[in-house]
GROMACS .gro file of C-alpha atoms in nm:
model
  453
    1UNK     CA    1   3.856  -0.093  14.905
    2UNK     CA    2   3.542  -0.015  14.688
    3UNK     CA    3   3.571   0.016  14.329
    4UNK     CA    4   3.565   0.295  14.189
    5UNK     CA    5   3.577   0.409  13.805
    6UNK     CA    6   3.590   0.712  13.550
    7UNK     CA    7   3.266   0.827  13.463
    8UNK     CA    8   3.323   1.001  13.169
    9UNK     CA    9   2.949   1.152  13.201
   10UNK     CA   10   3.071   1.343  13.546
   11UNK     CA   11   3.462   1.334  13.447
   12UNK     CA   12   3.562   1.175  13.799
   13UNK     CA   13   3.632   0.834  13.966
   14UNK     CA   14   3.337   0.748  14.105
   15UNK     CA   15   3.254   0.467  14.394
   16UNK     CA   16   3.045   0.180  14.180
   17UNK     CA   17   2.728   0.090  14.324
   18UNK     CA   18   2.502  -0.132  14.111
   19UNK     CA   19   2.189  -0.069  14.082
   20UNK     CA   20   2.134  -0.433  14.174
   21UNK     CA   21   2.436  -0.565  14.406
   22UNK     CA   22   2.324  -0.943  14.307
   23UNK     CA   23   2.302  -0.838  13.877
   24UNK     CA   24   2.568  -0.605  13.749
   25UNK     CA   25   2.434  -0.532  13.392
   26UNK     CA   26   2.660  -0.351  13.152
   27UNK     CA   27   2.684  -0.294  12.755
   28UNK     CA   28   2.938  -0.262  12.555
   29UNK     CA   29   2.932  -0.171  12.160
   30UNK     CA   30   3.039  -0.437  11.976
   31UNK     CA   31   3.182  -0.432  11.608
   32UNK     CA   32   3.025  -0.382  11.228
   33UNK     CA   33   3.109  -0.718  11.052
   34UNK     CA   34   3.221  -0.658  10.709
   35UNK     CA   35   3.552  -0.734  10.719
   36UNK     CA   36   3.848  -0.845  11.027
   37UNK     CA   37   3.898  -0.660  11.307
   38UNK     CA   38   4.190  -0.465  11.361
   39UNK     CA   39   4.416  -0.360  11.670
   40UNK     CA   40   4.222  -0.061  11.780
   41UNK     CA   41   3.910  -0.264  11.795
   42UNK     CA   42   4.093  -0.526  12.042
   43UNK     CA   43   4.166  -0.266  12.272
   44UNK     CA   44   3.842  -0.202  12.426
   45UNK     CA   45   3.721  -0.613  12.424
   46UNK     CA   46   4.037  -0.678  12.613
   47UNK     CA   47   3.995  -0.403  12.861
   48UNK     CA   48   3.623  -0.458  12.887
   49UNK     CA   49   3.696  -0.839  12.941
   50UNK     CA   50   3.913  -0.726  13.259
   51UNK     CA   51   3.658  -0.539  13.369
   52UNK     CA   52   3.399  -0.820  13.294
   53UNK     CA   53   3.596  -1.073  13.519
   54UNK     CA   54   3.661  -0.825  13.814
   55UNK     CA   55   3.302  -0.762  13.846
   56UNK     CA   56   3.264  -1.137  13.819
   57UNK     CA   57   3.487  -1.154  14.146
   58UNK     CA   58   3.341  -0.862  14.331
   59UNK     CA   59   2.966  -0.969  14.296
   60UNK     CA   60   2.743  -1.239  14.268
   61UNK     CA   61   2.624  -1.242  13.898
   62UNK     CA   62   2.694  -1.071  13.627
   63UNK     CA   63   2.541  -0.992  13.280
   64UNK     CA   64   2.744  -0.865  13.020
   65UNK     CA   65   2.597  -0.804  12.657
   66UNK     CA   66   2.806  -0.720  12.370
   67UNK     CA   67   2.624  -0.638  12.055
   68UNK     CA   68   2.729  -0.726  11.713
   69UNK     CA   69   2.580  -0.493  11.464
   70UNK     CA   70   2.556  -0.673  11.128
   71UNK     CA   71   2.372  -0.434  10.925
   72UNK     CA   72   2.523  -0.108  10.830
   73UNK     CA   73   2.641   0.112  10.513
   74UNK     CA   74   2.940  -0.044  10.552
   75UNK     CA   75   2.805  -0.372  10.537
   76UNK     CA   76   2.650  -0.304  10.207
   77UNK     CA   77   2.932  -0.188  10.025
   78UNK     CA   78   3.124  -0.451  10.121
   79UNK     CA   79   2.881  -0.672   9.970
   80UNK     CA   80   2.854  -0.468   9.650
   81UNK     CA   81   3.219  -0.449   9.665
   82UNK     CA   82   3.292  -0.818   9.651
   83UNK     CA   83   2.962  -0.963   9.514
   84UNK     CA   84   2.886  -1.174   9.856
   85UNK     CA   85   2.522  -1.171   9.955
   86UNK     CA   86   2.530  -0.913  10.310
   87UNK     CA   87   2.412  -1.258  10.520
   88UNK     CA   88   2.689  -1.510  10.422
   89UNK     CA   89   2.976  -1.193  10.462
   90UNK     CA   90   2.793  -1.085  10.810
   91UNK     CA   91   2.838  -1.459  10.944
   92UNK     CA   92   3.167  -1.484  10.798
   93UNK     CA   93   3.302  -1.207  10.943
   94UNK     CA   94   3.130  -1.228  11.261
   95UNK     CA   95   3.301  -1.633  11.297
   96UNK     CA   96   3.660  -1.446  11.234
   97UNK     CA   97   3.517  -1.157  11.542
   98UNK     CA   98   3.489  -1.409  11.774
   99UNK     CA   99   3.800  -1.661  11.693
  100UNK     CA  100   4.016  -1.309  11.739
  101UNK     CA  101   3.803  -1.308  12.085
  102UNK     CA  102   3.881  -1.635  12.159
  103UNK     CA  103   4.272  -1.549  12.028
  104UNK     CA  104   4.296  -1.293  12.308
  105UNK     CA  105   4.187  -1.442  12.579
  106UNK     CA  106   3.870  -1.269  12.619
  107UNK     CA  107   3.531  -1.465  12.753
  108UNK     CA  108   3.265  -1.438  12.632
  109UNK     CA  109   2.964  -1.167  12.681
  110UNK     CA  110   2.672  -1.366  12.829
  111UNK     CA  111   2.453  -1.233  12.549
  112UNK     CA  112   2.575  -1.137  12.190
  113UNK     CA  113   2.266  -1.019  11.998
  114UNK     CA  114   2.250  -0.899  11.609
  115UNK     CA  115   2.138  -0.571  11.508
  116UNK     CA  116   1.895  -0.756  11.242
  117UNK     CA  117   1.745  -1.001  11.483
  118UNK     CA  118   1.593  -0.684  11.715
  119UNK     CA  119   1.466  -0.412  11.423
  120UNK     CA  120   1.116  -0.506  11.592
  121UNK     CA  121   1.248  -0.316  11.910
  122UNK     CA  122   1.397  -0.056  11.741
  123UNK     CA  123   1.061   0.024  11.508
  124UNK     CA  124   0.926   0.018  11.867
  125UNK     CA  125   1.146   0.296  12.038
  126UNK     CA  126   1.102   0.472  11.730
  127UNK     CA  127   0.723   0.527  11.741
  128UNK     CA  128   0.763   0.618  12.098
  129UNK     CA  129   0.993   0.892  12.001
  130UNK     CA  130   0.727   1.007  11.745
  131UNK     CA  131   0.413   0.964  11.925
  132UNK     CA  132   0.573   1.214  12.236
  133UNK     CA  133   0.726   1.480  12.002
  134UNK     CA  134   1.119   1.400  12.004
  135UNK     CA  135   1.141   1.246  11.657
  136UNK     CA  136   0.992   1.335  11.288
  137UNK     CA  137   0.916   1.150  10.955
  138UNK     CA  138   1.028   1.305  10.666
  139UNK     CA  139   1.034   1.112  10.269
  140UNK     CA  140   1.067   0.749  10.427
  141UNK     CA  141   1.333   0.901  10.721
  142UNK     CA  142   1.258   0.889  11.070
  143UNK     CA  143   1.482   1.187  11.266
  144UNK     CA  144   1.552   1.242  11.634
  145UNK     CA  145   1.525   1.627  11.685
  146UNK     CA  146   1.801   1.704  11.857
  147UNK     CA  147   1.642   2.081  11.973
  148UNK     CA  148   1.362   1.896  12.098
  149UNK     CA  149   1.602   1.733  12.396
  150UNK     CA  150   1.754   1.995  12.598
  151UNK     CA  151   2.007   1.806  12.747
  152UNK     CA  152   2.193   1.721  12.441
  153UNK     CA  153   2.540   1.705  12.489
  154UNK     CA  154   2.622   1.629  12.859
  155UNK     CA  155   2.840   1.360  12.759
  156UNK     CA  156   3.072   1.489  12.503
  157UNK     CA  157   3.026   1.875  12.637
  158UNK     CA  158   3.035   1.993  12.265
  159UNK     CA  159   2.879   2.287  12.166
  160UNK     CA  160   2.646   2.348  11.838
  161UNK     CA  161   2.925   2.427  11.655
  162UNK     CA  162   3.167   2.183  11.770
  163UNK     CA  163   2.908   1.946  11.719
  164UNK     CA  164   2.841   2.003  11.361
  165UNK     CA  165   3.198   1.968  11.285
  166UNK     CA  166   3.257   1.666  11.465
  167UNK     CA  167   2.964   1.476  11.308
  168UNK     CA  168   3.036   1.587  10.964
  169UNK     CA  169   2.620   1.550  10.925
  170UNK     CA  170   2.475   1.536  10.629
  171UNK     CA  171   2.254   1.836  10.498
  172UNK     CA  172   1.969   1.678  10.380
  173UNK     CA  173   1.655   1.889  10.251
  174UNK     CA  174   1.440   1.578  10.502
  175UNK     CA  175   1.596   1.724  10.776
  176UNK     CA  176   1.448   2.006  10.974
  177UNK     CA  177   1.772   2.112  11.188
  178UNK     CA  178   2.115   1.941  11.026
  179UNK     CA  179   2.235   1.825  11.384
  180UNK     CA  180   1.933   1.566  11.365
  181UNK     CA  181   2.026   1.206  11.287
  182UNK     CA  182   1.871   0.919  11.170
  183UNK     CA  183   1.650   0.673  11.322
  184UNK     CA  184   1.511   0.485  10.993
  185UNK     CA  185   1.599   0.520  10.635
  186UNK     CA  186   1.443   0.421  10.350
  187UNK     CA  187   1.587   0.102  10.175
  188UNK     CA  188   1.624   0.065   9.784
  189UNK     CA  189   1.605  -0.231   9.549
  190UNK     CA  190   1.900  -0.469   9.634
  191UNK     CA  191   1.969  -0.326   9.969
  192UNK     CA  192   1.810  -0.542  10.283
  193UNK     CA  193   1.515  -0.367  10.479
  194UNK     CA  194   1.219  -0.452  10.665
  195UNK     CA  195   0.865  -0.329  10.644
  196UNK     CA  196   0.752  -0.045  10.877
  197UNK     CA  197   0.495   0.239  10.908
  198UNK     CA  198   0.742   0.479  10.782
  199UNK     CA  199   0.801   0.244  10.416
  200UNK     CA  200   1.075  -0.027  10.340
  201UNK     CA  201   1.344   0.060  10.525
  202UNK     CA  202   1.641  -0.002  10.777
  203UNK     CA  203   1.743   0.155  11.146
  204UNK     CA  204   1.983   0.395  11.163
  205UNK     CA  205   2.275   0.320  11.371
  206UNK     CA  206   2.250   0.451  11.689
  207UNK     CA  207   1.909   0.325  11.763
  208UNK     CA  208   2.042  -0.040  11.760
  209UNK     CA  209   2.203  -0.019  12.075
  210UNK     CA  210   1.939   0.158  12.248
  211UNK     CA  211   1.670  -0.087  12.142
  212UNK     CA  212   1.925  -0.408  12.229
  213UNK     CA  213   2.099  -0.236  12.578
  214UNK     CA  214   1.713  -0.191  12.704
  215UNK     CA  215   1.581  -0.546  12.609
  216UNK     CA  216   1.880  -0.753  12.789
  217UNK     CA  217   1.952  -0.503  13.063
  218UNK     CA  218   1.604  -0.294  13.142
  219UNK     CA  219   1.584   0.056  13.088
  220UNK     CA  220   1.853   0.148  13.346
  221UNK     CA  221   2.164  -0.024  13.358
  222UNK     CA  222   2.503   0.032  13.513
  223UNK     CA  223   2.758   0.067  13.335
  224UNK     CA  224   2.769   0.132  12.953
  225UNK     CA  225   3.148   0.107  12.765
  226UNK     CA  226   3.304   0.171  12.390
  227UNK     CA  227   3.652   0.384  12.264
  228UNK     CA  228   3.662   0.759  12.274
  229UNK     CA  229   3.565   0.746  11.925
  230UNK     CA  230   3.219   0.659  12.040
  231UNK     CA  231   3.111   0.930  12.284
  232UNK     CA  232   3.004   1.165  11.965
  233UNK     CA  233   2.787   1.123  11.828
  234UNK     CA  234   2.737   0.779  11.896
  235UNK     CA  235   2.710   0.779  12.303
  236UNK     CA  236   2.550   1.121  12.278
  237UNK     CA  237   2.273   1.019  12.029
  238UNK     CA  238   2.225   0.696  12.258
  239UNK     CA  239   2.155   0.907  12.545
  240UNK     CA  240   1.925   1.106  12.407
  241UNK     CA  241   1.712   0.863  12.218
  242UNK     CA  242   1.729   0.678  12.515
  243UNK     CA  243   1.580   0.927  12.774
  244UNK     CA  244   1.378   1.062  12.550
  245UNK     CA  245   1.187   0.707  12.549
  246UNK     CA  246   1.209   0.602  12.878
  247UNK     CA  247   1.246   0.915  13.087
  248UNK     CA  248   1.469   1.142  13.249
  249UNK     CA  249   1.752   0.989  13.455
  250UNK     CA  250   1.702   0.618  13.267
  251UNK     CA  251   1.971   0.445  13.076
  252UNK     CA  252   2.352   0.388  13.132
  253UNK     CA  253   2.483   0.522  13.504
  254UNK     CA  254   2.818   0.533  13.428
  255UNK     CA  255   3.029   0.560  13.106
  256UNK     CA  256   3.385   0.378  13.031
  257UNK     CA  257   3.567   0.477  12.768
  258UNK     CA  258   3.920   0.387  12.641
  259UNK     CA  259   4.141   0.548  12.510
  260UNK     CA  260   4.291   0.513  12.135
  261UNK     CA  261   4.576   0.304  12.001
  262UNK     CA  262   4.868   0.435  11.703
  263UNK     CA  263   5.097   0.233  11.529
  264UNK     CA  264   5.423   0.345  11.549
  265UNK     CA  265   5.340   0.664  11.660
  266UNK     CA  266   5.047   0.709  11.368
  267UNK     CA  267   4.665   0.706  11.362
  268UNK     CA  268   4.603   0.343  11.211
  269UNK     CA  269   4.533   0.395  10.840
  270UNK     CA  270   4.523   0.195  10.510
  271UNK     CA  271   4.654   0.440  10.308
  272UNK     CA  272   4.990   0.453  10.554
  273UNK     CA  273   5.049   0.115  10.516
  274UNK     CA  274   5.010   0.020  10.907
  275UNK     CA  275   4.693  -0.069  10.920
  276UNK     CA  276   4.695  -0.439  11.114
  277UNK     CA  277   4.419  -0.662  11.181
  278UNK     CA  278   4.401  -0.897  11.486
  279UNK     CA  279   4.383  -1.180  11.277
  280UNK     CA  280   4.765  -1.062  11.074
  281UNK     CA  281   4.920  -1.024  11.419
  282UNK     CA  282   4.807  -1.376  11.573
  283UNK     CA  283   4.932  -1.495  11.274
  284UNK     CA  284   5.330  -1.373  11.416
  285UNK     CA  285   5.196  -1.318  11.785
  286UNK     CA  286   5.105  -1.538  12.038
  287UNK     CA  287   4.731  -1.363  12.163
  288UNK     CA  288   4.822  -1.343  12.491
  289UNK     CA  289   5.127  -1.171  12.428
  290UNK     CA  290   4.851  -0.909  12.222
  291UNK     CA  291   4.609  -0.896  12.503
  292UNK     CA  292   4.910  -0.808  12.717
  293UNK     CA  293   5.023  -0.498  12.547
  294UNK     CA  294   4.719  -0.430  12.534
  295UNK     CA  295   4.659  -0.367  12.934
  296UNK     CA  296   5.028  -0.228  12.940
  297UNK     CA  297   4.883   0.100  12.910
  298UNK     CA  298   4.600   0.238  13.158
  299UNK     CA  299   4.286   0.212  12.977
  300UNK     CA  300   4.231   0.527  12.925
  301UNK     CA  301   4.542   0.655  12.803
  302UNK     CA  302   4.637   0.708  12.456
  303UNK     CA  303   4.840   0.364  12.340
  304UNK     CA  304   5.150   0.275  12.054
  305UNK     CA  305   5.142  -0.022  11.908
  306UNK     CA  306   5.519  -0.069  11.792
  307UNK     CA  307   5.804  -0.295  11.841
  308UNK     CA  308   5.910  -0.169  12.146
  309UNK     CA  309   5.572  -0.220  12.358
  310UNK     CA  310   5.597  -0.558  12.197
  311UNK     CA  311   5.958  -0.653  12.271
  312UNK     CA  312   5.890  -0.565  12.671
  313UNK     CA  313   5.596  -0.727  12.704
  314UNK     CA  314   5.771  -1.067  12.539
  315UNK     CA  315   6.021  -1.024  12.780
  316UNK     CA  316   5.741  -0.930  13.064
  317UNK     CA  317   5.567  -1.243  13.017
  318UNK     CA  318   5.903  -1.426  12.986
  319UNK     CA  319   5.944  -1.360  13.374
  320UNK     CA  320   5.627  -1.447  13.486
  321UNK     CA  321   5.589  -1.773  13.281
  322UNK     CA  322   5.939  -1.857  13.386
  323UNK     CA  323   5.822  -1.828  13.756
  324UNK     CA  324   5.572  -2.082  13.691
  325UNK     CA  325   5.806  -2.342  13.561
  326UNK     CA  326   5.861  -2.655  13.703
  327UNK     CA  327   5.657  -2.489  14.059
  328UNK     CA  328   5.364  -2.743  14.261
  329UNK     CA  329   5.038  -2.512  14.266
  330UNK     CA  330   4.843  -2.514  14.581
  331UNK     CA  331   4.462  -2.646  14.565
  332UNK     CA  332   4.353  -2.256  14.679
  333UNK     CA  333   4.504  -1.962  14.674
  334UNK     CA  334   4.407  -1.603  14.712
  335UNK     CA  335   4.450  -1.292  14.464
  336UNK     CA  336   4.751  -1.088  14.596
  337UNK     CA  337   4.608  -0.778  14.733
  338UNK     CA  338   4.798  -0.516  14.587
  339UNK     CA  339   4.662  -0.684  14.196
  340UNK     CA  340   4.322  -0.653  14.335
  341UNK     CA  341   4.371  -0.301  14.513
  342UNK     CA  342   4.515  -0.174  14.115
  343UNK     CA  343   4.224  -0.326  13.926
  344UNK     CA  344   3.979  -0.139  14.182
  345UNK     CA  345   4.133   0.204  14.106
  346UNK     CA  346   3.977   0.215  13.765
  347UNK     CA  347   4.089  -0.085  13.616
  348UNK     CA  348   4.466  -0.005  13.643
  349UNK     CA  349   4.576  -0.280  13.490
  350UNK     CA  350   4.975  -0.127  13.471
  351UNK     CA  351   4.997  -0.125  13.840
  352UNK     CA  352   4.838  -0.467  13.877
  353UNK     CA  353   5.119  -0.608  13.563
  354UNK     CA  354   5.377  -0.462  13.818
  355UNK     CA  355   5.219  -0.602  14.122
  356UNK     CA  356   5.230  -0.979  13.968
  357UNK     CA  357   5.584  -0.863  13.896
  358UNK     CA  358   5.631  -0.789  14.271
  359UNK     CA  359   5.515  -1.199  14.391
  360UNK     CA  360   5.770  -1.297  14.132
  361UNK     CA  361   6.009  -1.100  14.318
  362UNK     CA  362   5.896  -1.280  14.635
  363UNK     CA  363   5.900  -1.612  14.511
  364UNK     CA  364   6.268  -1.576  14.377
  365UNK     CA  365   6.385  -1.449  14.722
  366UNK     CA  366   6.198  -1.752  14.909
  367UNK     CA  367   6.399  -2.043  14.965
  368UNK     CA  368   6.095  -2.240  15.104
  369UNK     CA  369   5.948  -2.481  14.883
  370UNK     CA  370   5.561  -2.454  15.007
  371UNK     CA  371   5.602  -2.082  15.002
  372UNK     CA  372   5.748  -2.079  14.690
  373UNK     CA  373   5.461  -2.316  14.573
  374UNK     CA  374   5.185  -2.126  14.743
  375UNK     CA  375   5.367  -1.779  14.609
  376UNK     CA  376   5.300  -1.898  14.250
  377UNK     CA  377   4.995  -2.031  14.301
  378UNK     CA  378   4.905  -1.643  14.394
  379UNK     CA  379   5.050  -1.551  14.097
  380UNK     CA  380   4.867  -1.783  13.883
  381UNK     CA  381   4.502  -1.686  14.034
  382UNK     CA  382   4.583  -1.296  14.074
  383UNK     CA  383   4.691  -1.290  13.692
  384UNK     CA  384   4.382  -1.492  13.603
  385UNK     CA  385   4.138  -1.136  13.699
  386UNK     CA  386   4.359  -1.011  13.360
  387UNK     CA  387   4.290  -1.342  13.184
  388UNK     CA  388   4.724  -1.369  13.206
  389UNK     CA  389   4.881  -1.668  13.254
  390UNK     CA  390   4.661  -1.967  13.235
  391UNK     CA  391   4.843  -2.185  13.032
  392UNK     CA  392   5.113  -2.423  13.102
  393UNK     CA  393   5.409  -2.265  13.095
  394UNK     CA  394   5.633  -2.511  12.859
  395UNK     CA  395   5.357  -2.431  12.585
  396UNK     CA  396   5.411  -2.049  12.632
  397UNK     CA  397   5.784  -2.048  12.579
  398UNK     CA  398   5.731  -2.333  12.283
  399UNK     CA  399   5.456  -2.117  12.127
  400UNK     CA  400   5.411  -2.118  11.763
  401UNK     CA  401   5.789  -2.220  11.633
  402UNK     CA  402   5.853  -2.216  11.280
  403UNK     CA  403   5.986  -2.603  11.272
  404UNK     CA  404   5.796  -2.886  11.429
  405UNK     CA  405   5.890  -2.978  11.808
  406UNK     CA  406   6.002  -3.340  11.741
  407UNK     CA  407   6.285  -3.181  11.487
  408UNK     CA  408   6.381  -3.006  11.712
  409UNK     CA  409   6.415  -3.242  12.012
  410UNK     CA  410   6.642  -3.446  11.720
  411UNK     CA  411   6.864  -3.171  11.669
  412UNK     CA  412   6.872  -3.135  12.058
  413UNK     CA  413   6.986  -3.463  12.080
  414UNK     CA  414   7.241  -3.402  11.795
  415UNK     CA  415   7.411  -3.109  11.976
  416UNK     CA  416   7.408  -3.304  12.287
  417UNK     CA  417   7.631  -3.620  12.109
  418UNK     CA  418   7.859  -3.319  11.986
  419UNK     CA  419   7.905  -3.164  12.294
  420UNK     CA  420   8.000  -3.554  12.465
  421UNK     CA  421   8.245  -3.596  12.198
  422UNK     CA  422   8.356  -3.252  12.260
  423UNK     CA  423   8.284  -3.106  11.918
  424UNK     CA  424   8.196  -2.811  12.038
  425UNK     CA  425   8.181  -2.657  11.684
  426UNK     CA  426   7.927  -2.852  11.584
  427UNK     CA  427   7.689  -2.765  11.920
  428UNK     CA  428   7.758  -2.441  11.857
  429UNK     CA  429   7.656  -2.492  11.473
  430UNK     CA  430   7.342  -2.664  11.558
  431UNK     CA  431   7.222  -2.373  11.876
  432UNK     CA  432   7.314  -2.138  11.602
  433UNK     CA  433   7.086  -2.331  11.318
  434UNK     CA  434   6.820  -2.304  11.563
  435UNK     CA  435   6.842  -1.924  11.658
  436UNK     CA  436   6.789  -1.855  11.299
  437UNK     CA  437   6.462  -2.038  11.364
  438UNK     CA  438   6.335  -1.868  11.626
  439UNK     CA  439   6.439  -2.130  11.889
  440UNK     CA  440   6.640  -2.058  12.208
  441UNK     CA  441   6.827  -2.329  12.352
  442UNK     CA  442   6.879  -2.325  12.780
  443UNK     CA  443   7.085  -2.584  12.923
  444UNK     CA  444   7.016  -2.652  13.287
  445UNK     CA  445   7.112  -2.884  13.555
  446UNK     CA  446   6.827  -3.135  13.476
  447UNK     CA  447   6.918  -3.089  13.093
  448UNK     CA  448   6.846  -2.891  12.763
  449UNK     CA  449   6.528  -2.733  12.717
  450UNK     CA  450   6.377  -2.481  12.460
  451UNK     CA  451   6.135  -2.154  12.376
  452UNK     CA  452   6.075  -1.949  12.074
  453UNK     CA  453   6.246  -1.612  12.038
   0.00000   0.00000   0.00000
């Protein structure tokens, strides 16, 4: 079947045709390094990177950019905040972005470009805007005028009002209408900026993405992603800043966006005590155990983060790394159809999880040994188009164990003596010393092995 995916700029499922069937091009906002990451930010680099490696199956090439934006207000508190000069936090931070990345499985975009390496573009689109009418300098600020683009709003379908509220825009006496926003602002002492025919300033933050989307991908590009959180104003003001340059009908075809993630049941917040980074969780997590609650949820559904989601998908995983074990893997194999068929629908990653579920079923009911070889071999190479289950199974169910693996081989070896001599209180002793570690003991024809709880 075709794919086909939610345009949130039409609100249907739509049949994806690139513009170029031999160069899918899409863009996807990446994050403001200041400080780690947390779980809501994972949650659209995992489901993008899904999306990323179906497209890389379905066509011929591929590019995927994924911006980092590394100049910002937030930036600069941070900086003030901590006394760290903004270049040595912004590569800090941007090194612990993309080891969470790497944590989670996700590969990476074919071209990652900073905000501060592309203000020549932006001061670019920005003179455009002015020289045909759509934006205004005002005291060292450069505005978009919203009025002065009709068609503001077709993404989020907002009116004025809603809008204003949503936004929460500043009043400022350089504005002419106080839905404009902010292409370049005017930079004080101690606060990085660049030179510009408008005075010593820095963009705004919606221009970056405009001015970074156009130079990697052209003026027209396919498909353009980000959370909810993004379509206003963010999306919106991309759109029209966009258009407004290039012309009617240019810019981003389609529009992804996913949906947002609660902890136990709450919007993520310091002040409630569950706000988690990506970086705290890998810490206790194994990332692919992460990236797979992550897709446990269609994408653009609302999802919990809690102990529950997290419990299942241990015990999710558990299955399907325990079908691996010990199986022969066939030189080729092909994706099970029903896992490619899910991912198609708009990226339904559930039904795809419960599809690689369905070729363990098979596997367990075949008593052949090539088919049960060639069965996980399908399993293997249909989970890969979710970036699941590429490592060797032993080192899953090991994982990260809280005493090293060659103490606990000895104390293996220990309960085995006691359970020869028939000491069975003392095997039971040592299994029991180990559960308190996080270490599961399974005793099986060919012997004893072990996996963290």
């Amino acid at each position: 079947m075709p794919l086909f995916l939610y345009n949130t700029l039409t609100r249907q499922k739509e049949a994806f045709i690139p513009l170029d069937e031999n160069n899918v091009r899409f863009y996807v906002c990446g994050v403001t390094v200041y400080d780690y990451a947390h779980i809501g930010n994972a949650r659209p680099y995992v489901v993008f990177d899904v999306l990323n490696r179906l497209l890389r199956n379905l066509f011929p090439h591929v590019t995927y950019v994924r911006n980092i934006t590394d100049i910002d207000d937030k930036i600069i508190k941070a900086s003030q905040d901590n006394g760290e000069e903004i270049h040595s936090l912004t590569q800090r931070t941007t090194c612990y972005f993309q080891e969470d990345m790497n944590a989670l499985g996700n590969l990476p975009p074919d071209i990652e470009p900073l905000a501060t390496e592309h203000v020549t573009e932006m001061k670019v689109m920005i003179r455009v805007l002015i020289e045909k009418g759509f934006a205004y300098e005002n005291e060292g600020h450069v505005l978009f005028s919203v009025k002065s683009f009709p068609e503001y709003g077709s993404l989020s379908r907002c009116n004025h009002e809603e809008r204003l509220a949503g936004a929460r825009v500043e009043v400022a006496p350089y504005k002419r209408d106080p839905e404009d926003f902010i292409l370049w602002k005017p930079s004080g002492e101690n606060i990085p900026g660049w030179e510009s025919p408008w005075g010593f300033g820095r963009p705004g933050w919606h221009i970056e993405c405009s001015a970074m989307s156009s130079k990697y991908l052209g003026e027209s590009f396919d498909i353009h992603g980000g959370g909810q959180d993004l379509i206003f104003p963010h999306h919106e003001n991309e759109i029209a800043q966009s258009q407004a340059c290039f012309g009617p009908q240019t810019f981003a075809r389609t529009w992804l966006h996913n949906g947002m993630l609660t902890v136990n049941g709450e919007k993520m917040s310091k002040s409630l005590g569950n706000f988690v980074t990506i970086h705290q969780l890998h810490e206790k997590l194994p990332g692919e155990l992460i990236r797979f609650v992550l897709l446990s949820s269609h994408y653009r559904q609302p999802l919990d983060w809690n102990e529950q989601t997290v419990f299942q998908g241990r015990q999710s995983l558990d299955r399907l790394y325990n079908a691996l074990r010990g199986q022969e893997l066939k030189e080729k194999a092909e994706i099970f159809e029903p896992v490619k068929t899910a991912l198609e629908d708009d990226l339904n990653t559930p039904l795809a999880i419960s599809a690689l579920h369905e070729i363990v079923s098979l596997l367990h009911k075949s008593s052949s040994k090539s088919e049960k070889e060639q069965l996980a071999s399908t399993l293997k190479v249909s989970a890969s188009w979710l970036g699941l289950l590429q490592q060797d199974p032993e080192n899953w169910f090991k994982g990260k164990t809280r005493i090293d693996e060659t103490t606990i081989l000895s104390l293996i070896e220990a309960r085995n003596r006691a359970r020869v001599q028939k000491n069975f209180a003392e095997a039971d002793q040592v299994r029991n010393e180990l559960l308190k570690a996080g270490i599961i003991l399974e005793d099986g024809p060919h012997g004893t092995s072990w996996r963290q709880q």
